[in-house]
DNA sequence: CGCGCATATATCGCGCTGATATATATGGCC
DNA sequence: GGCCATATATATCAGCGCGATATATGCGCG
């Protein structure tokens, strides 16, 4: 395995410090403003990870108090910039997808067949709302084609895809698929996958 | 918060026991064969969770050894079937999405602008392969329209969408977006989101 | 002056993953 | 009969991640 030893949180920290020095608080704020939808991070991970990265020599912290409030600003060391470049060049991509609506749909036949359409429609509405929010964000941002903008565009396109897919699925359920006559879920478990 | 107190693992366990009694091992096998792509579970959660659910009275375990090997088969109690129904009727849906390729894309301008197209293309190929695998699974399964099959269909459609999106993005990067002239990532952080 | 909000750091419990360990059972092969 | 691979079955552990909470101070506003 190509183990560079970077945790998920470490990756987003190094990436953000790649453009400029930041405090832990600023990192969290930047994540919430930008990568949140596809790469989240919490204080509970950020602060311990900053300490670990500093100990490993990938970043360096400088005291930069604001009046009487203590504050540490971190920046990349040369080793850190190198590690960031290494990671960026590596091929294998982590990818996680977890969707509760899908799980409910999967169990619908055994639990409450009549509920399937409602579940699908609810999920469609949620996705449509998220797409709407992101479109509003896009409208007030300096539209361009750089990668930083592309990820916002993906959020919109993806949520529209999901909304459309579940809406069509809801219609299919409503238009009389004879659920009672179909095999129960265990028969539908995906076969193969040696 | 509508807290029914069910962990992610508890949901898939109750759902699977909804169709028939199973051992911990069988639950894990069923997950790997079916819900894995949108709702995973590991032994490290399944066995402790089975104990917790039994203690809470939602499931009941029966010793069912095979020869000299001990084995416990669990089934839903009435309370468990009720809890499953409750959960299934609840509206708020958990949804997580984490994509490392997207993170790399987001940092591409600051780290290695020339790599953006390659990252996008690699992700497109990965998604295309996954879609291919799922299509193979579909081909040998008893195609129908019940919810259990719908989730397999989603896997295919979703991965095709992703492959298409990243492929188009790769082309856009290649066809001369002047990356060096565009604002650096921090300027591209998504604004708004009070 | 007091209030609310932003800045800043820290901590805790719990859930979850992935790997590893330990057995026994089964079936095929020579 | 002996051997090996694979399947069945359960358990455990370190480390990462998440959400919530606690505790300050700084700053602007009325």
GROMACS .gro file of C-alpha atoms (C1' of nucleotides) in nm:
model
  448
    1UNK     CA    1   0.000   0.000   0.000
    2UNK     CA    2   0.133   0.348  -0.078
    3UNK     CA    3   0.117   0.478   0.272
    4UNK     CA    4   0.216   0.839   0.300
    5UNK     CA    5   0.076   0.838   0.651
    6UNK     CA    6  -0.153   1.135   0.608
    7UNK     CA    7  -0.494   1.127   0.772
    8UNK     CA    8  -0.795   1.279   0.602
    9UNK     CA    9  -0.766   1.585   0.822
   10UNK     CA   10  -0.394   1.617   0.753
   11UNK     CA   11  -0.465   1.635   0.379
   12UNK     CA   12  -0.704   1.925   0.401
   13UNK     CA   13  -0.479   2.106   0.650
   14UNK     CA   14  -0.170   2.078   0.430
   15UNK     CA   15  -0.375   2.177   0.126
   16UNK     CA   16  -0.510   2.489   0.291
   17UNK     CA   17  -0.173   2.588   0.433
   18UNK     CA   18  -0.041   2.547   0.080
   19UNK     CA   19  -0.192   2.878  -0.019
   20UNK     CA   20  -0.119   3.071   0.301
   21UNK     CA   21  -0.051   3.040   0.677
   22UNK     CA   22  -0.359   2.998   0.896
   23UNK     CA   23  -0.463   2.936   1.255
   24UNK     CA   24  -0.663   2.627   1.354
   25UNK     CA   25  -0.973   2.841   1.369
   26UNK     CA   26  -0.914   2.977   1.020
   27UNK     CA   27  -0.865   2.626   0.886
   28UNK     CA   28  -1.198   2.515   1.030
   29UNK     CA   29  -1.367   2.825   0.888
   30UNK     CA   30  -1.213   2.765   0.544
   31UNK     CA   31  -1.328   2.403   0.545
   32UNK     CA   32  -1.682   2.504   0.637
   33UNK     CA   33  -1.684   2.762   0.362
   34UNK     CA   34  -1.541   2.540   0.091
   35UNK     CA   35  -1.457   2.169   0.111
   36UNK     CA   36  -1.728   2.080   0.362
   37UNK     CA   37  -1.954   1.899   0.114
   38UNK     CA   38  -1.692   1.650  -0.002
   39UNK     CA   39  -1.423   1.669   0.270
   40UNK     CA   40  -1.520   1.774   0.622
   41UNK     CA   41  -1.307   1.829   0.933
   42UNK     CA   42  -1.391   1.908   1.295
   43UNK     CA   43  -1.204   2.091   1.569
   44UNK     CA   44  -1.169   1.761   1.746
   45UNK     CA   45  -0.942   1.647   1.467
   46UNK     CA   46  -0.787   1.975   1.351
   47UNK     CA   47  -0.611   2.076   1.673
   48UNK     CA   48  -0.459   1.737   1.757
   49UNK     CA   49  -0.359   1.698   1.391
   50UNK     CA   50  -0.187   2.038   1.389
   51UNK     CA   51   0.019   1.923   1.685
   52UNK     CA   52   0.106   1.595   1.514
   53UNK     CA   53   0.203   1.763   1.188
   54UNK     CA   54   0.420   2.016   1.373
   55UNK     CA   55   0.591   1.733   1.560
   56UNK     CA   56   0.649   1.554   1.231
   57UNK     CA   57   0.809   1.870   1.093
   58UNK     CA   58   0.559   1.920   0.811
   59UNK     CA   59   0.424   2.248   0.948
   60UNK     CA   60   0.557   2.509   1.186
   61UNK     CA   61   0.355   2.712   1.436
   62UNK     CA   62   0.427   3.072   1.530
   63UNK     CA   63   0.274   3.254   1.825
   64UNK     CA   64   0.068   3.540   1.692
   65UNK     CA   65  -0.155   3.660   1.977
   66UNK     CA   66  -0.429   3.916   1.917
   67UNK     CA   67  -0.414   4.138   2.223
   68UNK     CA   68  -0.444   3.911   2.526
   69UNK     CA   69  -0.577   3.613   2.334
   70UNK     CA   70  -0.324   3.350   2.245
   71UNK     CA   71  -0.316   3.236   1.886
   72UNK     CA   72  -0.089   3.013   1.681
   73UNK     CA   73  -0.051   3.051   1.307
   74UNK     CA   74   0.082   2.753   1.114
   75UNK     CA   75   0.265   2.742   0.784
   76UNK     CA   76   0.416   2.469   0.567
   77UNK     CA   77   0.781   2.377   0.608
   78UNK     CA   78   0.975   2.263   0.304
   79UNK     CA   79   0.911   1.904   0.414
   80UNK     CA   80   0.540   1.986   0.438
   81UNK     CA   81   0.529   2.137   0.091
   82UNK     CA   82   0.704   1.827  -0.036
   83UNK     CA   83   0.457   1.595   0.139
   84UNK     CA   84   0.168   1.793  -0.008
   85UNK     CA   85   0.313   1.755  -0.357
   86UNK     CA   86   0.369   1.381  -0.301
   87UNK     CA   87   0.012   1.325  -0.192
   88UNK     CA   88  -0.121   1.532  -0.480
   89UNK     CA   89   0.062   1.316  -0.731
   90UNK     CA   90  -0.050   0.983  -0.585
   91UNK     CA   91  -0.316   0.793  -0.775
   92UNK     CA   92  -0.543   0.596  -0.537
   93UNK     CA   93  -0.843   0.803  -0.438
   94UNK     CA   94  -1.050   0.751  -0.130
   95UNK     CA   95  -1.419   0.770  -0.196
   96UNK     CA   96  -1.706   0.727   0.051
   97UNK     CA   97  -2.075   0.751  -0.010
   98UNK     CA   98  -2.337   0.693   0.258
   99UNK     CA   99  -2.707   0.756   0.194
  100UNK     CA  100  -2.977   0.670   0.444
  101UNK     CA  101  -3.260   0.717   0.195
  102UNK     CA  102  -3.104   0.443  -0.017
  103UNK     CA  103  -3.094   0.209   0.281
  104UNK     CA  104  -3.459   0.272   0.355
  105UNK     CA  105  -3.544   0.208  -0.008
  106UNK     CA  106  -3.352  -0.118   0.007
  107UNK     CA  107  -3.560  -0.238   0.302
  108UNK     CA  108  -3.889  -0.094   0.183
  109UNK     CA  109  -4.029  -0.422   0.050
  110UNK     CA  110  -3.980  -0.596   0.384
  111UNK     CA  111  -4.083  -0.307   0.609
  112UNK     CA  112  -4.339  -0.091   0.434
  113UNK     CA  113  -4.371  -0.130   0.055
  114UNK     CA  114  -4.617   0.158   0.028
  115UNK     CA  115  -4.357   0.395   0.173
  116UNK     CA  116  -4.101   0.354  -0.107
  117UNK     CA  117  -4.234   0.632  -0.328
  118UNK     CA  118  -4.247   0.874  -0.035
  119UNK     CA  119  -3.889   0.800   0.064
  120UNK     CA  120  -3.768   0.854  -0.291
  121UNK     CA  121  -3.964   1.177  -0.329
  122UNK     CA  122  -3.835   1.311   0.003
  123UNK     CA  123  -3.478   1.244  -0.101
  124UNK     CA  124  -3.542   1.414  -0.435
  125UNK     CA  125  -3.668   1.724  -0.257
  126UNK     CA  126  -3.370   1.734  -0.025
  127UNK     CA  127  -3.128   1.717  -0.317
  128UNK     CA  128  -3.322   1.985  -0.505
  129UNK     CA  129  -3.297   2.215  -0.204
  130UNK     CA  130  -2.924   2.159  -0.169
  131UNK     CA  131  -2.876   2.229  -0.540
  132UNK     CA  132  -3.076   2.548  -0.496
  133UNK     CA  133  -2.856   2.664  -0.208
  134UNK     CA  134  -2.540   2.595  -0.402
  135UNK     CA  135  -2.675   2.776  -0.705
  136UNK     CA  136  -2.732   3.079  -0.484
  137UNK     CA  137  -2.371   3.058  -0.367
  138UNK     CA  138  -2.255   3.032  -0.725
  139UNK     CA  139  -2.455   3.340  -0.828
  140UNK     CA  140  -2.261   3.560  -0.590
  141UNK     CA  141  -1.918   3.414  -0.650
  142UNK     CA  142  -1.667   3.530  -0.912
  143UNK     CA  143  -1.756   3.265  -1.172
  144UNK     CA  144  -1.455   3.123  -1.352
  145UNK     CA  145  -1.317   2.788  -1.462
  146UNK     CA  146  -1.044   2.714  -1.213
  147UNK     CA  147  -1.055   2.389  -1.011
  148UNK     CA  148  -1.168   2.570  -0.698
  149UNK     CA  149  -1.483   2.670  -0.880
  150UNK     CA  150  -1.526   2.333  -1.048
  151UNK     CA  151  -1.596   2.161  -0.718
  152UNK     CA  152  -1.884   2.399  -0.649
  153UNK     CA  153  -2.019   2.322  -0.994
  154UNK     CA  154  -1.997   1.951  -0.913
  155UNK     CA  155  -2.206   2.002  -0.602
  156UNK     CA  156  -2.479   2.161  -0.811
  157UNK     CA  157  -2.467   1.908  -1.094
  158UNK     CA  158  -2.453   1.615  -0.855
  159UNK     CA  159  -2.750   1.726  -0.648
  160UNK     CA  160  -2.952   1.791  -0.961
  161UNK     CA  161  -2.869   1.441  -1.081
  162UNK     CA  162  -2.979   1.293  -0.749
  163UNK     CA  163  -3.301   1.496  -0.741
  164UNK     CA  164  -3.385   1.383  -1.092
  165UNK     CA  165  -3.301   1.018  -1.028
  166UNK     CA  166  -3.511   0.990  -0.712
  167UNK     CA  167  -3.800   1.180  -0.864
  168UNK     CA  168  -3.812   0.938  -1.154
  169UNK     CA  169  -3.784   0.650  -0.911
  170UNK     CA  170  -4.075   0.784  -0.706
  171UNK     CA  171  -4.288   0.800  -1.018
  172UNK     CA  172  -4.195   0.443  -1.106
  173UNK     CA  173  -4.301   0.324  -0.761
  174UNK     CA  174  -4.627   0.514  -0.781
  175UNK     CA  175  -4.713   0.390  -1.126
  176UNK     CA  176  -4.798   0.052  -0.998
  177UNK     CA  177  -4.499  -0.172  -0.976
  178UNK     CA  178  -4.669  -0.473  -0.812
  179UNK     CA  179  -4.444  -0.482  -0.505
  180UNK     CA  180  -4.617  -0.771  -0.337
  181UNK     CA  181  -4.550  -0.998  -0.630
  182UNK     CA  182  -4.179  -0.931  -0.643
  183UNK     CA  183  -3.910  -1.125  -0.456
  184UNK     CA  184  -3.834  -1.011  -0.105
  185UNK     CA  185  -3.513  -0.813  -0.035
  186UNK     CA  186  -3.292  -1.108   0.043
  187UNK     CA  187  -3.352  -1.235  -0.307
  188UNK     CA  188  -3.251  -0.894  -0.435
  189UNK     CA  189  -2.916  -0.891  -0.258
  190UNK     CA  190  -2.656  -0.820  -0.516
  191UNK     CA  191  -2.501  -1.147  -0.628
  192UNK     CA  192  -2.156  -1.211  -0.770
  193UNK     CA  193  -1.868  -1.006  -0.622
  194UNK     CA  194  -1.636  -1.296  -0.564
  195UNK     CA  195  -3.369   1.615   1.734
  196UNK     CA  196  -3.571   1.301   1.657
  197UNK     CA  197  -3.341   1.062   1.832
  198UNK     CA  198  -3.444   0.703   1.798
  199UNK     CA  199  -3.101   0.610   1.927
  200UNK     CA  200  -3.008   0.379   1.643
  201UNK     CA  201  -2.651   0.379   1.518
  202UNK     CA  202  -2.574   0.340   1.150
  203UNK     CA  203  -2.486  -0.024   1.207
  204UNK     CA  204  -2.804  -0.083   1.408
  205UNK     CA  205  -3.013   0.034   1.114
  206UNK     CA  206  -2.867  -0.208   0.867
  207UNK     CA  207  -2.882  -0.493   1.121
  208UNK     CA  208  -3.249  -0.437   1.200
  209UNK     CA  209  -3.325  -0.399   0.831
  210UNK     CA  210  -3.158  -0.726   0.740
  211UNK     CA  211  -3.314  -0.914   1.030
  212UNK     CA  212  -3.644  -0.774   0.906
  213UNK     CA  213  -3.649  -1.029   0.626
  214UNK     CA  214  -3.510  -1.326   0.820
  215UNK     CA  215  -3.297  -1.433   1.120
  216UNK     CA  216  -2.920  -1.424   1.067
  217UNK     CA  217  -2.590  -1.472   1.247
  218UNK     CA  218  -2.338  -1.188   1.277
  219UNK     CA  219  -2.135  -1.347   1.003
  220UNK     CA  220  -2.434  -1.368   0.772
  221UNK     CA  221  -2.515  -1.002   0.836
  222UNK     CA  222  -2.165  -0.900   0.738
  223UNK     CA  223  -2.182  -1.117   0.426
  224UNK     CA  224  -2.520  -0.970   0.329
  225UNK     CA  225  -2.389  -0.615   0.372
  226UNK     CA  226  -2.087  -0.689   0.154
  227UNK     CA  227  -2.308  -0.838  -0.111
  228UNK     CA  228  -2.566  -0.563  -0.115
  229UNK     CA  229  -2.562  -0.236   0.079
  230UNK     CA  230  -2.185  -0.197   0.086
  231UNK     CA  231  -2.169   0.086  -0.170
  232UNK     CA  232  -2.399   0.319   0.019
  233UNK     CA  233  -2.408   0.175   0.372
  234UNK     CA  234  -2.113  -0.026   0.500
  235UNK     CA  235  -2.060  -0.210   0.828
  236UNK     CA  236  -1.763  -0.393   0.979
  237UNK     CA  237  -1.731  -0.681   1.225
  238UNK     CA  238  -1.591  -0.436   1.476
  239UNK     CA  239  -1.931  -0.268   1.487
  240UNK     CA  240  -2.163  -0.558   1.408
  241UNK     CA  241  -2.079  -0.785   1.702
  242UNK     CA  242  -2.084  -0.516   1.973
  243UNK     CA  243  -2.402  -0.375   1.819
  244UNK     CA  244  -2.572  -0.716   1.823
  245UNK     CA  245  -2.500  -0.736   2.194
  246UNK     CA  246  -2.634  -0.386   2.252
  247UNK     CA  247  -2.951  -0.450   2.052
  248UNK     CA  248  -3.012  -0.776   2.236
  249UNK     CA  249  -2.964  -0.598   2.567
  250UNK     CA  250  -3.211  -0.329   2.456
  251UNK     CA  251  -3.461  -0.601   2.371
  252UNK     CA  252  -3.485  -0.521   1.999
  253UNK     CA  253  -3.340  -0.852   1.888
  254UNK     CA  254  -3.307  -1.194   2.043
  255UNK     CA  255  -3.020  -1.437   2.000
  256UNK     CA  256  -3.053  -1.814   1.990
  257UNK     CA  257  -2.765  -2.060   2.013
  258UNK     CA  258  -2.747  -2.256   1.691
  259UNK     CA  259  -2.410  -2.430   1.680
  260UNK     CA  260  -2.291  -2.611   1.369
  261UNK     CA  261  -2.119  -2.919   1.505
  262UNK     CA  262  -1.858  -2.804   1.753
  263UNK     CA  263  -1.856  -2.441   1.640
  264UNK     CA  264  -2.062  -2.204   1.843
  265UNK     CA  265  -2.302  -1.980   1.656
  266UNK     CA  266  -2.574  -1.736   1.752
  267UNK     CA  267  -2.863  -1.654   1.524
  268UNK     CA  268  -3.050  -1.330   1.591
  269UNK     CA  269  -3.405  -1.236   1.507
  270UNK     CA  270  -3.625  -0.930   1.562
  271UNK     CA  271  -3.844  -0.910   1.868
  272UNK     CA  272  -4.176  -0.728   1.845
  273UNK     CA  273  -4.005  -0.423   1.992
  274UNK     CA  274  -3.735  -0.454   1.726
  275UNK     CA  275  -3.987  -0.476   1.444
  276UNK     CA  276  -4.157  -0.171   1.587
  277UNK     CA  277  -3.828   0.022   1.606
  278UNK     CA  278  -3.750  -0.072   1.246
  279UNK     CA  279  -4.087   0.060   1.135
  280UNK     CA  280  -4.037   0.381   1.332
  281UNK     CA  281  -3.701   0.447   1.178
  282UNK     CA  282  -3.832   0.370   0.831
  283UNK     CA  283  -4.105   0.628   0.867
  284UNK     CA  284  -3.879   0.906   0.996
  285UNK     CA  285  -3.793   1.183   0.752
  286UNK     CA  286  -3.441   1.317   0.815
  287UNK     CA  287  -3.187   1.133   0.608
  288UNK     CA  288  -2.821   1.110   0.682
  289UNK     CA  289  -2.607   1.168   0.379
  290UNK     CA  290  -2.226   1.167   0.355
  291UNK     CA  291  -2.006   1.215   0.056
  292UNK     CA  292  -1.626   1.216   0.068
  293UNK     CA  293  -1.415   1.229  -0.247
  294UNK     CA  294  -1.039   1.263  -0.242
  295UNK     CA  295  -1.014   1.343  -0.613
  296UNK     CA  296  -1.232   1.648  -0.551
  297UNK     CA  297  -1.002   1.764  -0.274
  298UNK     CA  298  -0.700   1.732  -0.500
  299UNK     CA  299  -0.880   1.925  -0.769
  300UNK     CA  300  -0.959   2.197  -0.520
  301UNK     CA  301  -0.594   2.238  -0.431
  302UNK     CA  302  -0.460   2.190  -0.781
  303UNK     CA  303  -0.404   2.559  -0.854
  304UNK     CA  304  -0.185   2.602  -0.547
  305UNK     CA  305   0.000   2.271  -0.569
  306UNK     CA  306   0.035   2.165  -0.930
  307UNK     CA  307  -0.196   2.335  -1.182
  308UNK     CA  308  -0.083   2.109  -1.466
  309UNK     CA  309  -0.203   1.803  -1.274
  310UNK     CA  310  -0.571   1.900  -1.264
  311UNK     CA  311  -0.667   1.734  -1.592
  312UNK     CA  312  -0.490   1.413  -1.492
  313UNK     CA  313  -0.668   1.397  -1.159
  314UNK     CA  314  -1.005   1.449  -1.323
  315UNK     CA  315  -0.937   1.188  -1.589
  316UNK     CA  316  -0.821   0.933  -1.333
  317UNK     CA  317  -1.137   0.980  -1.132
  318UNK     CA  318  -1.345   0.945  -1.447
  319UNK     CA  319  -1.178   0.614  -1.524
  320UNK     CA  320  -1.232   0.484  -1.173
  321UNK     CA  321  -1.602   0.565  -1.188
  322UNK     CA  322  -1.631   0.406  -1.532
  323UNK     CA  323  -1.475   0.085  -1.399
  324UNK     CA  324  -1.710   0.075  -1.102
  325UNK     CA  325  -2.008   0.128  -1.333
  326UNK     CA  326  -1.879  -0.155  -1.549
  327UNK     CA  327  -1.856  -0.393  -1.252
  328UNK     CA  328  -2.205  -0.307  -1.138
  329UNK     CA  329  -2.342  -0.354  -1.487
  330UNK     CA  330  -2.192  -0.702  -1.484
  331UNK     CA  331  -2.367  -0.772  -1.154
  332UNK     CA  332  -2.692  -0.644  -1.299
  333UNK     CA  333  -2.662  -0.867  -1.604
  334UNK     CA  334  -2.667  -1.183  -1.394
  335UNK     CA  335  -2.933  -1.074  -1.147
  336UNK     CA  336  -3.307  -1.129  -1.182
  337UNK     CA  337  -3.385  -0.782  -1.320
  338UNK     CA  338  -3.701  -0.630  -1.183
  339UNK     CA  339  -3.831  -0.301  -1.047
  340UNK     CA  340  -3.843  -0.355  -0.674
  341UNK     CA  341  -3.651  -0.120  -0.441
  342UNK     CA  342  -3.379  -0.377  -0.381
  343UNK     CA  343  -3.296  -0.364  -0.747
  344UNK     CA  344  -3.335   0.014  -0.771
  345UNK     CA  345  -3.034   0.072  -0.547
  346UNK     CA  346  -2.815  -0.134  -0.780
  347UNK     CA  347  -2.944   0.073  -1.068
  348UNK     CA  348  -2.853   0.388  -0.876
  349UNK     CA  349  -2.496   0.266  -0.837
  350UNK     CA  350  -2.468   0.227  -1.212
  351UNK     CA  351  -2.633   0.556  -1.301
  352UNK     CA  352  -2.440   0.746  -1.038
  353UNK     CA  353  -2.102   0.614  -1.146
  354UNK     CA  354  -2.179   0.688  -1.507
  355UNK     CA  355  -2.273   1.041  -1.411
  356UNK     CA  356  -1.946   1.084  -1.222
  357UNK     CA  357  -1.739   0.937  -1.505
  358UNK     CA  358  -1.903   1.172  -1.752
  359UNK     CA  359  -1.868   1.478  -1.531
  360UNK     CA  360  -1.497   1.428  -1.462
  361UNK     CA  361  -1.421   1.342  -1.822
  362UNK     CA  362  -1.578   1.667  -1.937
  363UNK     CA  363  -1.390   1.851  -1.663
  364UNK     CA  364  -1.061   1.697  -1.775
  365UNK     CA  365  -1.125   1.817  -2.129
  366UNK     CA  366  -1.202   2.167  -2.003
  367UNK     CA  367  -0.874   2.176  -1.813
  368UNK     CA  368  -0.681   2.051  -2.112
  369UNK     CA  369  -0.838   2.292  -2.354
  370UNK     CA  370  -0.641   2.578  -2.218
  371UNK     CA  371  -0.804   2.735  -1.919
  372UNK     CA  372  -0.523   2.980  -1.828
  373UNK     CA  373  -0.477   2.853  -1.474
  374UNK     CA  374  -0.190   3.081  -1.382
  375UNK     CA  375  -0.400   3.389  -1.449
  376UNK     CA  376  -0.689   3.284  -1.228
  377UNK     CA  377  -0.725   3.366  -0.859
  378UNK     CA  378  -0.561   3.125  -0.620
  379UNK     CA  379  -0.775   2.877  -0.423
  380UNK     CA  380  -0.836   3.092  -0.122
  381UNK     CA  381  -1.014   3.340  -0.346
  382UNK     CA  382  -1.224   3.053  -0.473
  383UNK     CA  383  -1.343   2.943  -0.130
  384UNK     CA  384  -1.715   2.926  -0.141
  385UNK     CA  385  -1.856   3.245   0.007
  386UNK     CA  386  -2.190   3.301   0.174
  387UNK     CA  387  -2.322   3.016   0.390
  388UNK     CA  388  -2.386   3.225   0.695
  389DC     C1'  389  -2.165   4.955   3.005
  390DG     C1'  390  -2.354   4.541   2.864
  391DC     C1'  391  -2.487   4.230   2.481
  392DG     C1'  392  -2.400   3.946   2.109
  393DC     C1'  393  -2.107   3.774   1.781
  394DA     C1'  394  -1.651   3.635   1.607
  395DT     C1'  395  -1.209   3.451   1.724
  396DA     C1'  396  -0.938   3.086   1.935
  397DT     C1'  397  -0.826   2.656   2.153
  398DA     C1'  398  -0.928   2.228   2.398
  399DT     C1'  399  -1.159   1.804   2.535
  400DC     C1'  400  -1.472   1.403   2.564
  401DG     C1'  401  -1.749   1.012   2.438
  402DC     C1'  402  -1.884   0.746   2.096
  403DG     C1'  403  -1.904   0.550   1.631
  404DC     C1'  404  -1.664   0.342   1.274
  405DT     C1'  405  -1.279   0.123   0.994
  406DG     C1'  406  -0.942  -0.202   0.887
  407DA     C1'  407  -0.650  -0.531   1.039
  408DT     C1'  408  -0.555  -0.911   1.296
  409DA     C1'  409  -0.630  -1.330   1.587
  410DT     C1'  410  -0.845  -1.763   1.686
  411DA     C1'  411  -1.128  -2.157   1.604
  412DT     C1'  412  -1.391  -2.506   1.366
  413DA     C1'  413  -1.620  -2.704   0.928
  414DT     C1'  414  -1.617  -2.843   0.456
  415DG     C1'  415  -1.469  -3.002   0.026
  416DG     C1'  416  -1.127  -3.116  -0.316
  417DC     C1'  417  -0.711  -3.338  -0.446
  418DC     C1'  418  -0.329  -3.659  -0.466
  419DG     C1'  419  -0.570  -4.086   0.490
  420DG     C1'  420  -0.344  -3.647   0.498
  421DC     C1'  421  -0.322  -3.187   0.330
  422DC     C1'  422  -0.468  -2.742   0.190
  423DA     C1'  423  -0.775  -2.385   0.068
  424DT     C1'  424  -1.189  -2.171   0.163
  425DA     C1'  425  -1.594  -2.070   0.432
  426DT     C1'  426  -1.808  -2.002   0.876
  427DA     C1'  427  -1.803  -1.769   1.318
  428DT     C1'  428  -1.666  -1.451   1.676
  429DA     C1'  429  -1.365  -1.114   1.907
  430DT     C1'  430  -1.045  -0.736   1.974
  431DC     C1'  431  -0.761  -0.324   1.909
  432DA     C1'  432  -0.552   0.104   1.753
  433DG     C1'  433  -0.645   0.494   1.538
  434DC     C1'  434  -0.932   0.812   1.293
  435DG     C1'  435  -1.344   1.091   1.275
  436DC     C1'  436  -1.758   1.347   1.444
  437DG     C1'  437  -2.055   1.635   1.715
  438DA     C1'  438  -2.113   1.865   2.111
  439DT     C1'  439  -1.955   2.127   2.467
  440DA     C1'  440  -1.653   2.426   2.758
  441DT     C1'  441  -1.390   2.834   2.821
  442DA     C1'  442  -1.172   3.241   2.711
  443DT     C1'  443  -1.095   3.703   2.496
  444DG     C1'  444  -1.175   4.076   2.123
  445DC     C1'  445  -1.471   4.385   1.895
  446DG     C1'  446  -1.856   4.656   1.744
  447DC     C1'  447  -2.292   4.854   1.853
  448DG     C1'  448  -2.645   5.100   2.087
   0.00000   0.00000   0.00000
